[in-house]
N, CA, C and O atoms as a printed pandas DataFrame, in Angstrom:
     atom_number atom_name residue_name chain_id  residue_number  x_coord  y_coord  z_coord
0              1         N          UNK        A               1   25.304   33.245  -41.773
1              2        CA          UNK        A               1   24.484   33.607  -40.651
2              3         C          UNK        A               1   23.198   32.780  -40.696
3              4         O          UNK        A               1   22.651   32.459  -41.751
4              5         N          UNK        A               2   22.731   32.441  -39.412
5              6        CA          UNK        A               2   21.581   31.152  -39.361
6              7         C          UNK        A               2   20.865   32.208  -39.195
7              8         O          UNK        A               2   21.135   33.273  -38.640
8              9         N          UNK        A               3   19.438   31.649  -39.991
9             10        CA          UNK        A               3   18.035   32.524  -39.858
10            11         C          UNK        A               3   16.903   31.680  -38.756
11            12         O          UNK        A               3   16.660   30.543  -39.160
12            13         N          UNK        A               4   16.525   31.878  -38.067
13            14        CA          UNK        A               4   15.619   31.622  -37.496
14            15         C          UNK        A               4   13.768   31.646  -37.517
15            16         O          UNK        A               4   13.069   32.635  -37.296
16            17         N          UNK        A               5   13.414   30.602  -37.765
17            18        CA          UNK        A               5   11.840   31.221  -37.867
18            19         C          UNK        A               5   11.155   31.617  -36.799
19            20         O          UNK        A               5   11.525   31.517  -35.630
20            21         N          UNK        A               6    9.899   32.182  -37.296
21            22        CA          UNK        A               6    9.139   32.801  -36.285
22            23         C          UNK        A               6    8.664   32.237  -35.108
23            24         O          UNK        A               6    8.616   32.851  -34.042
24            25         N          UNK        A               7    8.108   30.424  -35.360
25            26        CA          UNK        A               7    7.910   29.741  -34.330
26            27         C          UNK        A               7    8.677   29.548  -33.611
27            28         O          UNK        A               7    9.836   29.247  -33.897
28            29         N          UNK        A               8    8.216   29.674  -32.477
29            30        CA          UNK        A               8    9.121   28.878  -31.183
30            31         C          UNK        A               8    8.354   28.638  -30.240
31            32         O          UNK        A               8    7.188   28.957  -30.473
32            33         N          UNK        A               9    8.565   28.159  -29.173
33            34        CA          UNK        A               9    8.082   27.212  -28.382
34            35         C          UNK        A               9    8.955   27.454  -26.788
35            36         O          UNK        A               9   10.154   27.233  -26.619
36            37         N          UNK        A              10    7.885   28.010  -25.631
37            38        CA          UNK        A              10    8.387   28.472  -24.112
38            39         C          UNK        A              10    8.348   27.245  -23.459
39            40         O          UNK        A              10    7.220   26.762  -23.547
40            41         N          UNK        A              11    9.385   26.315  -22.634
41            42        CA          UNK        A              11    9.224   25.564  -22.114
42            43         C          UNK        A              11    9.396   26.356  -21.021
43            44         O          UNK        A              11    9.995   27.409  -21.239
44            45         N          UNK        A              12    8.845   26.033  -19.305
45            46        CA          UNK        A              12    8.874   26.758  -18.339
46            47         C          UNK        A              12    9.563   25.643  -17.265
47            48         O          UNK        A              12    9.416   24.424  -17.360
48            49         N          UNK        A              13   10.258   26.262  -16.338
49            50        CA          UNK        A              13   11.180   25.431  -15.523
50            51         C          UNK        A              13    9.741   24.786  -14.376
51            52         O          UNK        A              13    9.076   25.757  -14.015
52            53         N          UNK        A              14    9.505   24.213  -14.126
53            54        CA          UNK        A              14    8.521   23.678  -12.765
54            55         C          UNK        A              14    9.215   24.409  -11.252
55            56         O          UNK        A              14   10.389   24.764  -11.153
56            57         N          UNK        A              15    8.341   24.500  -10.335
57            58        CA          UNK        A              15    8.855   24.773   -9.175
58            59         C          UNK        A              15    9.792   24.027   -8.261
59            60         O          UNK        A              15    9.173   23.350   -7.440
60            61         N          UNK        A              16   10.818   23.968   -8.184
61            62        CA          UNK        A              16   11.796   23.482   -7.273
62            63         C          UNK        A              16   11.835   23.370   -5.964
63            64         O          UNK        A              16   11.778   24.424   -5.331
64            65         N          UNK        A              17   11.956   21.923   -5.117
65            66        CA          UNK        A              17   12.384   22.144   -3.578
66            67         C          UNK        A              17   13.876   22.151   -3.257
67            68         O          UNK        A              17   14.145   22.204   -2.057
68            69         N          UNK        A              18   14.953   22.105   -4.168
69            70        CA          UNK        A              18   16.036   22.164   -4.036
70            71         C          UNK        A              18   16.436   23.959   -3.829
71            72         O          UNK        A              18   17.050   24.346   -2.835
72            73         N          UNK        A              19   15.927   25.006   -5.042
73            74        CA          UNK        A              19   16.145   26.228   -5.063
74            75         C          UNK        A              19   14.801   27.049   -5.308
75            76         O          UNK        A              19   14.831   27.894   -6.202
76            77         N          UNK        A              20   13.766   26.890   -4.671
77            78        CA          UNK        A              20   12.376   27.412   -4.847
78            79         C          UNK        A              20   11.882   28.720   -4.470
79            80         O          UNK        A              20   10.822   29.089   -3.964
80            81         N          UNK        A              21   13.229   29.498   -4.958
81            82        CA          UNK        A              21   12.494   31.030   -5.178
82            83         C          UNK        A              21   12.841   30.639   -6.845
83            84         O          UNK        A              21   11.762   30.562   -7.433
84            85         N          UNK        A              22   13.822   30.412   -7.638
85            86        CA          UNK        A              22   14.346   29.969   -8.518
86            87         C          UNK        A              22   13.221   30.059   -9.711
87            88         O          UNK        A              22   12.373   29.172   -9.610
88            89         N          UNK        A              23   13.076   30.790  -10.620
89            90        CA          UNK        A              23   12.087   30.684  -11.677
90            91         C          UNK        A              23   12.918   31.129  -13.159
91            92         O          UNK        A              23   13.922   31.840  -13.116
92            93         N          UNK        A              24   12.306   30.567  -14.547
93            94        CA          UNK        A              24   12.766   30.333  -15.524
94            95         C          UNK        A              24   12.064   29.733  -16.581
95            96         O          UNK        A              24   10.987   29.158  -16.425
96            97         N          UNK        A              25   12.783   29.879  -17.902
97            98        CA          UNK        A              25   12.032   29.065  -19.231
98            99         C          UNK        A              25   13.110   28.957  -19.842
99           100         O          UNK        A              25   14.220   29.444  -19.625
100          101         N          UNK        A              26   12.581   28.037  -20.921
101          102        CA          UNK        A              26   13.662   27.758  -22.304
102          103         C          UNK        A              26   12.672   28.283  -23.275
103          104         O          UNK        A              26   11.459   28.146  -23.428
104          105         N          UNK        A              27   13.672   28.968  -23.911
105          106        CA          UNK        A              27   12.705   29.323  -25.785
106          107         C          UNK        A              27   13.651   28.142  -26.589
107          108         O          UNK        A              27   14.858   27.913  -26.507
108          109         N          UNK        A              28   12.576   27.496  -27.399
109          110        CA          UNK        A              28   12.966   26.842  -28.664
110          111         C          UNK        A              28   12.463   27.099  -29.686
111          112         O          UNK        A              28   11.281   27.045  -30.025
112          113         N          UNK        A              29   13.451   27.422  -30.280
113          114        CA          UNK        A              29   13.050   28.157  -32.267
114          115         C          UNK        A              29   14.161   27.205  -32.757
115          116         O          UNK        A              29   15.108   26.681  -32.172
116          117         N          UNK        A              30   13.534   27.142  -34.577
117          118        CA          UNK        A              30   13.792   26.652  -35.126
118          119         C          UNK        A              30   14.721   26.987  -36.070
119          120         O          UNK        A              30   14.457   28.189  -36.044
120          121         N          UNK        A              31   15.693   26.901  -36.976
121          122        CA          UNK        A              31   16.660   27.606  -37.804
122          123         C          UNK        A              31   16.272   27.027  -39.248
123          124         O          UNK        A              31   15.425   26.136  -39.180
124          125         N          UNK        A              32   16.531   27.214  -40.009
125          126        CA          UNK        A              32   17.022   27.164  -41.999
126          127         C          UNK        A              32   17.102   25.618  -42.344
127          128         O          UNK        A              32   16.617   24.971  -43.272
128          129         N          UNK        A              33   17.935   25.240  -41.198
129          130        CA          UNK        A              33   18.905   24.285  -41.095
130          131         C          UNK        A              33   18.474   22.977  -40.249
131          132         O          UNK        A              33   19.050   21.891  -40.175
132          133         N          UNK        A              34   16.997   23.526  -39.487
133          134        CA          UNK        A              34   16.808   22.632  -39.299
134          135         C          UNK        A              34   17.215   21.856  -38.040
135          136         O          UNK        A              34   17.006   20.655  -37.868
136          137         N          UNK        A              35   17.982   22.906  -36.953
137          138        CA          UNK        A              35   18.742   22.634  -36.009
138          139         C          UNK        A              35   17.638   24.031  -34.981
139          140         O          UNK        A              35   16.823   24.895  -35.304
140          141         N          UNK        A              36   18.280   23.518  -33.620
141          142        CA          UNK        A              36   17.304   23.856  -32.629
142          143         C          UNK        A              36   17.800   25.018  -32.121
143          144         O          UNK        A              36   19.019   24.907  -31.985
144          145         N          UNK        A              37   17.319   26.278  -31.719
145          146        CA          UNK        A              37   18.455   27.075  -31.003
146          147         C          UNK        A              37   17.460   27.194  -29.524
147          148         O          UNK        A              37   16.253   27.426  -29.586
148          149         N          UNK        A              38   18.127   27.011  -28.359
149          150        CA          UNK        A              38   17.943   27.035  -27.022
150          151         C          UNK        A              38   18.056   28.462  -27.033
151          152         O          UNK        A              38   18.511   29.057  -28.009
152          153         N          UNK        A              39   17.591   29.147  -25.801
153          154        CA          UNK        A              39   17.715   30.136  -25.032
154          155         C          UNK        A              39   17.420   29.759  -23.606
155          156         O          UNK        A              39   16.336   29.205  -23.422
156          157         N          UNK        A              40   18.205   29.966  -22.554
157          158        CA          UNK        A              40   17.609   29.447  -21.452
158          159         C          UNK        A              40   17.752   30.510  -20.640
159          160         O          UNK        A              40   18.612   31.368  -20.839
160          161         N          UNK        A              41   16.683   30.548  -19.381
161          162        CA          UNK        A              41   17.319   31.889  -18.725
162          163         C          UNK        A              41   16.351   31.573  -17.359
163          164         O          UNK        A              41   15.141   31.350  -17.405
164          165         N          UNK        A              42   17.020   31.603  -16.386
165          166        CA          UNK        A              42   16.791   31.404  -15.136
166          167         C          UNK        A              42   17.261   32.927  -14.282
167          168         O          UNK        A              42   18.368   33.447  -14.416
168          169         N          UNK        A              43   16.000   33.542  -13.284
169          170        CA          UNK        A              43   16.075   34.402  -12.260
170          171         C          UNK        A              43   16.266   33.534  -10.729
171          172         O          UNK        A              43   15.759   32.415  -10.647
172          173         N          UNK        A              44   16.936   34.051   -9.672
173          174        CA          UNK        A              44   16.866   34.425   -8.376
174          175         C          UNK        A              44   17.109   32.254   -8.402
175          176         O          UNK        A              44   16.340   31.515   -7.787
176          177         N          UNK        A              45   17.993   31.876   -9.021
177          178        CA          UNK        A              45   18.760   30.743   -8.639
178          179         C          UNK        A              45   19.961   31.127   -7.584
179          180         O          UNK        A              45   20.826   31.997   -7.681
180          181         N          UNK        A              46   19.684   30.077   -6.438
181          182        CA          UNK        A              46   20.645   30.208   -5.259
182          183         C          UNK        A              46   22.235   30.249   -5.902
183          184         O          UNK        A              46   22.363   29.778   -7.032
184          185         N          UNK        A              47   23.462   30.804   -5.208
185          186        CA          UNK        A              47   24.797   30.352   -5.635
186          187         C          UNK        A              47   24.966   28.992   -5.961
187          188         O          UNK        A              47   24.008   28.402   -5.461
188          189         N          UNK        A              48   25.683   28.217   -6.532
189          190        CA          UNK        A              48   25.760   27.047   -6.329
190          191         C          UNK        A              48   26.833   26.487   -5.075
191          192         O          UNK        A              48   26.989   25.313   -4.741
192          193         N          UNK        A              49   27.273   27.269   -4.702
193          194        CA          UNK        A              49   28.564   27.283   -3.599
194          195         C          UNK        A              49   27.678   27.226   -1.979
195          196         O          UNK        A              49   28.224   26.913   -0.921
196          197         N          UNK        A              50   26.256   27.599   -2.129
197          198        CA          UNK        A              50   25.196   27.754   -1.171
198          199         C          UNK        A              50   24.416   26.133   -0.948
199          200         O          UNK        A              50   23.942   25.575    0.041
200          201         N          UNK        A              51   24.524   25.842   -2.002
201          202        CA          UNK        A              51   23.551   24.407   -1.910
202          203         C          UNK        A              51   24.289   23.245   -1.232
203          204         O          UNK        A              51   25.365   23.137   -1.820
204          205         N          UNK        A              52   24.183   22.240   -0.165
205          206        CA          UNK        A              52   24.052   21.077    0.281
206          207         C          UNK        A              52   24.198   19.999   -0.707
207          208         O          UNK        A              52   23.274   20.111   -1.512
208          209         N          UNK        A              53   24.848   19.145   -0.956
209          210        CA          UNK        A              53   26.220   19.711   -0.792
210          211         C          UNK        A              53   26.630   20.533   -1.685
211          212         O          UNK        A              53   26.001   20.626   -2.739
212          213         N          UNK        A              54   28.079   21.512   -1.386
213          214        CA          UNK        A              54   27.963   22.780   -2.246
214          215         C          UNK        A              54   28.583   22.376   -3.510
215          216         O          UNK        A              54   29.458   21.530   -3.328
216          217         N          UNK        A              55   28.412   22.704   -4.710
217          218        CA          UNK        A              55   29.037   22.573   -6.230
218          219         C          UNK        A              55   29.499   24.062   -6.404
219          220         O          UNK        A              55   29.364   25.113   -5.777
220          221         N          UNK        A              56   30.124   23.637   -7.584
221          222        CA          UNK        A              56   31.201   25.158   -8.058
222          223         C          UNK        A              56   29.982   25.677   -9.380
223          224         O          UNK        A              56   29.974   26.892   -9.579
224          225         N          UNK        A              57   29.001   24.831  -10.243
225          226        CA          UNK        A              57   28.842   25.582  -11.375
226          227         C          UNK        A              57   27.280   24.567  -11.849
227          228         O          UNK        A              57   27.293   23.339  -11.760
228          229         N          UNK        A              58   25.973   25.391  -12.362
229          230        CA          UNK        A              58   25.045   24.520  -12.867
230          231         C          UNK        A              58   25.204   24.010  -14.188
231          232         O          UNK        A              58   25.296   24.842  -15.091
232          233         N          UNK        A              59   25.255   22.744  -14.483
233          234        CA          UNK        A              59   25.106   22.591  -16.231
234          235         C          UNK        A              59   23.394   22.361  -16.803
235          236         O          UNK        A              59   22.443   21.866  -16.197
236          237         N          UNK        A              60   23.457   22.829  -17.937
237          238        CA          UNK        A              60   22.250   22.146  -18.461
238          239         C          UNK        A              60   22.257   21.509  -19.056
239          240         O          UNK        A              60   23.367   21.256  -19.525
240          241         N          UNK        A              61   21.119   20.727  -19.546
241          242        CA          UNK        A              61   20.975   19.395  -20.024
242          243         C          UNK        A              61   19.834   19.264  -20.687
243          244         O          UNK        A              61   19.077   20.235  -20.701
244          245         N          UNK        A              62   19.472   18.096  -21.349
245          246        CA          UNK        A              62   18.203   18.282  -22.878
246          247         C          UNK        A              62   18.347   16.776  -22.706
247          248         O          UNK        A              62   19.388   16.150  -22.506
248          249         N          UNK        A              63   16.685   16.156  -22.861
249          250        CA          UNK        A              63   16.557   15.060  -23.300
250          251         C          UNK        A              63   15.668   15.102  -24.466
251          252         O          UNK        A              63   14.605   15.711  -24.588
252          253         N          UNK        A              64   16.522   14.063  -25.624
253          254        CA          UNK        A              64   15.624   14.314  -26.997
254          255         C          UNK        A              64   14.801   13.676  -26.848
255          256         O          UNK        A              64   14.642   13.190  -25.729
256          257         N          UNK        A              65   13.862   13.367  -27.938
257          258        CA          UNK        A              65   12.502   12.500  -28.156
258          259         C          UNK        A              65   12.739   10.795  -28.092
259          260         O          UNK        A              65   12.130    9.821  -27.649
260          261         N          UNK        A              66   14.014   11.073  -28.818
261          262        CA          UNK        A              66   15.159    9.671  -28.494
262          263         C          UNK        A              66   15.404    8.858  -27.057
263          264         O          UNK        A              66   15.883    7.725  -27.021
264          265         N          UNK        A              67   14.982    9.651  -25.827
265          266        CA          UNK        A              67   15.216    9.730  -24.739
266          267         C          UNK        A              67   17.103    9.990  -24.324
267          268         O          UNK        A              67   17.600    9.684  -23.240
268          269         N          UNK        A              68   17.723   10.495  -25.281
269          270        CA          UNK        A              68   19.202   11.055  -25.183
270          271         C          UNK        A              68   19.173   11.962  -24.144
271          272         O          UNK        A              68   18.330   12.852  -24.032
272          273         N          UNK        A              69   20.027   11.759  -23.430
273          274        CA          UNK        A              69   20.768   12.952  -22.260
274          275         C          UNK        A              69   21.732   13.985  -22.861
275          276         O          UNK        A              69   22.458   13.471  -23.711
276          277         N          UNK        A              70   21.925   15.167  -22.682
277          278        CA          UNK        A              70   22.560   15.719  -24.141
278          279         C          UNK        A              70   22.803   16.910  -23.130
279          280         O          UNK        A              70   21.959   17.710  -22.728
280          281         N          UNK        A              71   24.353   16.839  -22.761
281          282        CA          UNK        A              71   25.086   18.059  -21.927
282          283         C          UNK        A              71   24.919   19.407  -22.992
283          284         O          UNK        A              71   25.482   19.454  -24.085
284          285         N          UNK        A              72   24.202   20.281  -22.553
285          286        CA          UNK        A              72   24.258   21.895  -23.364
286          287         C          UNK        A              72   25.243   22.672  -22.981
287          288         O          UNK        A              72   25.848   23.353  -23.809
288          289         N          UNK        A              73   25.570   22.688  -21.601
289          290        CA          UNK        A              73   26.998   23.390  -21.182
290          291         C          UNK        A              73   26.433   24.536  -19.757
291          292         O          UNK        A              73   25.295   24.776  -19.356
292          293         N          UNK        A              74   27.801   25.052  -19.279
293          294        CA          UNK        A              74   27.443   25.457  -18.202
294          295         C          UNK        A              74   26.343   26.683  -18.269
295          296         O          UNK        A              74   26.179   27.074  -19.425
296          297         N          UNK        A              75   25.643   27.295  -17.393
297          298        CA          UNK        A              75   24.594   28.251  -17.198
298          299         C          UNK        A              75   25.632   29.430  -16.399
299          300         O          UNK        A              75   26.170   29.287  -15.301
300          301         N          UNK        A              76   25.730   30.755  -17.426
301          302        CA          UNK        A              76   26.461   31.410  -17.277
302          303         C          UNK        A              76   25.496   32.721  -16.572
303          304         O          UNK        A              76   24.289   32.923  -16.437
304          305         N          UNK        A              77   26.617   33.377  -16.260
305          306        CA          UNK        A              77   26.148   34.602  -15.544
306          307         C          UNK        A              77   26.648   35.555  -15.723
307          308         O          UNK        A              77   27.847   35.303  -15.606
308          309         N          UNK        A              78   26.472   37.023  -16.047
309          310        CA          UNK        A              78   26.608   38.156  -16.809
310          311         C          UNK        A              78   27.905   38.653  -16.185
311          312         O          UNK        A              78   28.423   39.647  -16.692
312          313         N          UNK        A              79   28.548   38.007  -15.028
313          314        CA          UNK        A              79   29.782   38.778  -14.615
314          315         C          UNK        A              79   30.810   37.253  -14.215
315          316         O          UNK        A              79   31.844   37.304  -13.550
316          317         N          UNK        A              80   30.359   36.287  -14.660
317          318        CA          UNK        A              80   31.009   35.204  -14.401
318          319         C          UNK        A              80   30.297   34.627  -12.527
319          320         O          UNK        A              80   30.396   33.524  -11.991
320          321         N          UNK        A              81   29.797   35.596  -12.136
321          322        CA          UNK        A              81   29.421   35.338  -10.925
322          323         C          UNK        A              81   27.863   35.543  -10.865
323          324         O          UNK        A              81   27.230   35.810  -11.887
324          325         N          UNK        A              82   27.305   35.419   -9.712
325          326        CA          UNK        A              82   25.857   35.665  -10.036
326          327         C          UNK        A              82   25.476   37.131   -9.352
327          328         O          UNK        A              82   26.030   37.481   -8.310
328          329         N          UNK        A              83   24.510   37.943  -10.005
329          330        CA          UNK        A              83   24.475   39.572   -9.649
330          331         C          UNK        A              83   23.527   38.966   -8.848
331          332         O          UNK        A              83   23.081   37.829   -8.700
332          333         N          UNK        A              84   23.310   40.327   -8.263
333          334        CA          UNK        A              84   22.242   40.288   -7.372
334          335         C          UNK        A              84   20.732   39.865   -7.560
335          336         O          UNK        A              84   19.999   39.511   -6.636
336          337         N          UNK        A              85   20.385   39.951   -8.852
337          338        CA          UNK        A              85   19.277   38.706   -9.345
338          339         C          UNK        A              85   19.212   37.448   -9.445
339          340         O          UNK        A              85   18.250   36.744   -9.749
340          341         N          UNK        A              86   20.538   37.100   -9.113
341          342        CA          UNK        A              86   20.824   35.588   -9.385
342          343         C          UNK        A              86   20.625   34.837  -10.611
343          344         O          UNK        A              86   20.445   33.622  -10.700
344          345         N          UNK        A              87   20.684   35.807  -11.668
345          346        CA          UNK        A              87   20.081   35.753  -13.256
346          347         C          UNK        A              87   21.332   34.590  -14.033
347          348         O          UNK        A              87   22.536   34.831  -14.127
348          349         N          UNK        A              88   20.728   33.515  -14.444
349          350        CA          UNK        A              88   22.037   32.815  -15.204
350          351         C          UNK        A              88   21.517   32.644  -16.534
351          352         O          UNK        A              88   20.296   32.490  -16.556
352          353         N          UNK        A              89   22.166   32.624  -17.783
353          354        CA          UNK        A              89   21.830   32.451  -19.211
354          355         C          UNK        A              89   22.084   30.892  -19.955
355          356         O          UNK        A              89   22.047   29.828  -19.336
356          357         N          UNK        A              90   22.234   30.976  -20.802
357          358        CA          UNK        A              90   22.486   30.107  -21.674
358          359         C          UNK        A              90   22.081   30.124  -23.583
359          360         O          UNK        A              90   20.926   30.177  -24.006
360          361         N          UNK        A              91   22.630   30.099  -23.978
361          362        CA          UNK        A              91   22.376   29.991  -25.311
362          363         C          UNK        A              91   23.401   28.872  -26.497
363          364         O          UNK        A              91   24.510   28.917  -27.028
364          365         N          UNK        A              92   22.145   27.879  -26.457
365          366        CA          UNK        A              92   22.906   27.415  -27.580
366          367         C          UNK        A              92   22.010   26.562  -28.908
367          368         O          UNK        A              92   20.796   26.738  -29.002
368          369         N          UNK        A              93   22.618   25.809  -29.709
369          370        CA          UNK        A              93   22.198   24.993  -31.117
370          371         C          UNK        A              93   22.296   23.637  -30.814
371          372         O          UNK        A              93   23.296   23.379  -30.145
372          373         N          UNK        A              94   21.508   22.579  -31.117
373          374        CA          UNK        A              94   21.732   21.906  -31.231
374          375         C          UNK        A              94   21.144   20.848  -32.360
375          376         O          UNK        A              94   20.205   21.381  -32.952
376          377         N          UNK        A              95   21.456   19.311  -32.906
377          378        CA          UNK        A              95   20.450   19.259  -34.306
378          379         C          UNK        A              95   19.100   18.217  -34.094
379          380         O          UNK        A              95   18.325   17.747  -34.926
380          381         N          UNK        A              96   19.193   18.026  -32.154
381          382        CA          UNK        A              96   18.059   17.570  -32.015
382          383         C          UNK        A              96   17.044   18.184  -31.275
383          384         O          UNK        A              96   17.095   18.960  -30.321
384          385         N          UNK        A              97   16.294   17.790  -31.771
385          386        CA          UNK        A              97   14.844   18.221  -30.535
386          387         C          UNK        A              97   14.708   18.105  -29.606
387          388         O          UNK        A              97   14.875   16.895  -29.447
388          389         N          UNK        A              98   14.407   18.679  -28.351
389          390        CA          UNK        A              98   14.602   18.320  -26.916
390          391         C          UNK        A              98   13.147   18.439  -26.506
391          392         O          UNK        A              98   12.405   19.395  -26.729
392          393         N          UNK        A              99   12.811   17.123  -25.762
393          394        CA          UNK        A              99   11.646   16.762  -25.094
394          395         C          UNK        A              99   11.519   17.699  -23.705
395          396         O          UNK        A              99   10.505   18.377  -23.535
396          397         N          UNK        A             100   12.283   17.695  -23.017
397          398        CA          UNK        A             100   12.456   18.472  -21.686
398          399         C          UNK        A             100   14.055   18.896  -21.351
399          400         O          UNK        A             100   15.027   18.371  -21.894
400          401         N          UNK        A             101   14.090   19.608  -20.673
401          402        CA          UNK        A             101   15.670   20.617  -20.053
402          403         C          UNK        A             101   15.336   20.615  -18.824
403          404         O          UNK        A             101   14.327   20.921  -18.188
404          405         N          UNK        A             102   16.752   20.065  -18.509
405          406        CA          UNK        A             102   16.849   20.159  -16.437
406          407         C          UNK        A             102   18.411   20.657  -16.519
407          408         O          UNK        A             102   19.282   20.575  -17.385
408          409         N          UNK        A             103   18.336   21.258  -15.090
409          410        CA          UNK        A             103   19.370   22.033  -14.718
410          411         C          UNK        A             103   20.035   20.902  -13.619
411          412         O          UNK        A             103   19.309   20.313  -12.818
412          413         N          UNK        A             104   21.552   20.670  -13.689
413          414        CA          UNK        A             104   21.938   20.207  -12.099
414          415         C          UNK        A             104   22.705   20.807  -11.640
415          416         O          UNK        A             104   23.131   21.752  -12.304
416          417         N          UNK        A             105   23.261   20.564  -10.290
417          418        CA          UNK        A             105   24.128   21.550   -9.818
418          419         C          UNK        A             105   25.515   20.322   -9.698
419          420         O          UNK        A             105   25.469   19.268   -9.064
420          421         N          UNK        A             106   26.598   20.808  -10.446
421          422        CA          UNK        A             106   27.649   19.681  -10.536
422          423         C          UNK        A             106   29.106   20.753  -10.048
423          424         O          UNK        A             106   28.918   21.940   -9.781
424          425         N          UNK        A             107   30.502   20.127   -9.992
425          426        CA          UNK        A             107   31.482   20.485   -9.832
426          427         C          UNK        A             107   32.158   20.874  -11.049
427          428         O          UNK        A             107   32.999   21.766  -10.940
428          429         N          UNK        A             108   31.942   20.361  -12.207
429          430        CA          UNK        A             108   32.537   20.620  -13.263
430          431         C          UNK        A             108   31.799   20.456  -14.384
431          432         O          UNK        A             108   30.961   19.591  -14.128
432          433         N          UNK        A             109   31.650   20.932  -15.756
433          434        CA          UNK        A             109   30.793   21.258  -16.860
434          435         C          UNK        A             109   31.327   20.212  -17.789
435          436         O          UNK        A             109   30.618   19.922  -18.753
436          437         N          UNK        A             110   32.693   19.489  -17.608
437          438        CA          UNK        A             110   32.980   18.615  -18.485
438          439         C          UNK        A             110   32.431   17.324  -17.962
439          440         O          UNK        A             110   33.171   16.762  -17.154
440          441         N          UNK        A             111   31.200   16.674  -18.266
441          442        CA          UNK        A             111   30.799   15.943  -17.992
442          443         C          UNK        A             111   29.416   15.164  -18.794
443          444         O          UNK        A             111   28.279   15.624  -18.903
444          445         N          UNK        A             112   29.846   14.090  -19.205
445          446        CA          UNK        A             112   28.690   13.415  -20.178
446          447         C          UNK        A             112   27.346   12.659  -19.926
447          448         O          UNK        A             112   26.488   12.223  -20.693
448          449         N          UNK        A             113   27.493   12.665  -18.442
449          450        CA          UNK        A             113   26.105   12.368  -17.735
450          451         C          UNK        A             113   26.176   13.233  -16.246
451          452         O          UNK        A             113   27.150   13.489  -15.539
452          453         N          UNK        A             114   24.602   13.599  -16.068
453          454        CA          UNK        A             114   24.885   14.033  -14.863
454          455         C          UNK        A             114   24.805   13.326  -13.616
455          456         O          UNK        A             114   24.112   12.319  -13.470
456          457         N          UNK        A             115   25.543   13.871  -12.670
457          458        CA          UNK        A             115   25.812   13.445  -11.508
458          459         C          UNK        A             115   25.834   14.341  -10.300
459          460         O          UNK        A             115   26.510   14.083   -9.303
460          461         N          UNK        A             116   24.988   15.516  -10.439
461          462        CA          UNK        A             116   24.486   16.551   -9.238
462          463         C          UNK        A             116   23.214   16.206   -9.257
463          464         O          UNK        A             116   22.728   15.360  -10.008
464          465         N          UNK        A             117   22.508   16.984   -8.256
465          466        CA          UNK        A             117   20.948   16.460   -8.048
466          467         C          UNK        A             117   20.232   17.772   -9.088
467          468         O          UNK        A             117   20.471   18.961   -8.877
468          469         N          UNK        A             118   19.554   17.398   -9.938
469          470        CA          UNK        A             118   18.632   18.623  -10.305
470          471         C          UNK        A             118   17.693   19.221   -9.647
471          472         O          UNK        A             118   16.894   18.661   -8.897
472          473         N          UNK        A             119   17.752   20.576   -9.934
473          474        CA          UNK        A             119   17.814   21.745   -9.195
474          475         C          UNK        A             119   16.307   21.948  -10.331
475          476         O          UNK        A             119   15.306   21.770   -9.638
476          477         N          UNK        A             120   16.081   22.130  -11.201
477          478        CA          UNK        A             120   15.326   22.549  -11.979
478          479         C          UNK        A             120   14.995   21.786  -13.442
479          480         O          UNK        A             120   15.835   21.767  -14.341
480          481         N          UNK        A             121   13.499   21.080  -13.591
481          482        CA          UNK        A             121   13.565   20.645  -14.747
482          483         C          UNK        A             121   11.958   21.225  -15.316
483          484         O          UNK        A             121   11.086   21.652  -14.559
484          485         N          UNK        A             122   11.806   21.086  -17.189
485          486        CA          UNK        A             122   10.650   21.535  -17.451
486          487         C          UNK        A             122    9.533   20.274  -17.455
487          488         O          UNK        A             122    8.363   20.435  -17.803
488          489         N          UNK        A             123   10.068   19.058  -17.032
489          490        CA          UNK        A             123    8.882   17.802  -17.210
490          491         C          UNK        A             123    9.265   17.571  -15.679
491          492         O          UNK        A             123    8.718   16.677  -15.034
């Protein structure tokens, strides 16, 4: 089991003209190990099936200090769909540091660069 330290660090999503009721942060804490653990969590994001043009699913994304693009995976939602908060999650590890996190809105999560327009970034 990974331990986590006490520090961490709120990155906050900026205001959006793509989905601008849309608000959010990333927590970054640190582990044992030396590896990063994300938390991401976005309120009152539009469907993605709603947006111009429409996509099926948001991925997120991390650029390290490296300037690396670094797919985190899709932004999930507590019923597979979005509730009536429009609340989507995310949680994951990774073993680099991330300079900033943007959200895009794409068709599919298997994907190694993005290619939807972002919807939400913290730089």
């Amino acid at each position: 089991m990974a331990t986590f330290s006490s520090c961490s660090t709120n990155l906050k999503f900026l205001n959006s003209t793509v989905v601008p009721a849309a608000k959010g942060s990333v927590k970054v804490s640190k582990d044992n190990n030396e590896n990063f653990l994300l938390a991401v969590k976005v309120v009152n994001l539009a469907e993605p099936e709603r947006l111009t043009p429409r996509k099926n699913m948001y991925v997120v994304w991390m650029v390290t200090s490296g300037n690396i693009t670094k797919n985190l995976g899709r932004l999930n939602s507590s019923s597979g769909y979005f509730t009536s908060s429009l609340e989507g999650t995310l949680s994951t590890v990774t073993p680099f540091k991330p300079d900033y996190v943007f959200i895009t809105a794409e068709n599919t999560a298997a994907i190694q660069y993005p290619t939807g327009a972002v919807v939400l970034t913290t730089k």
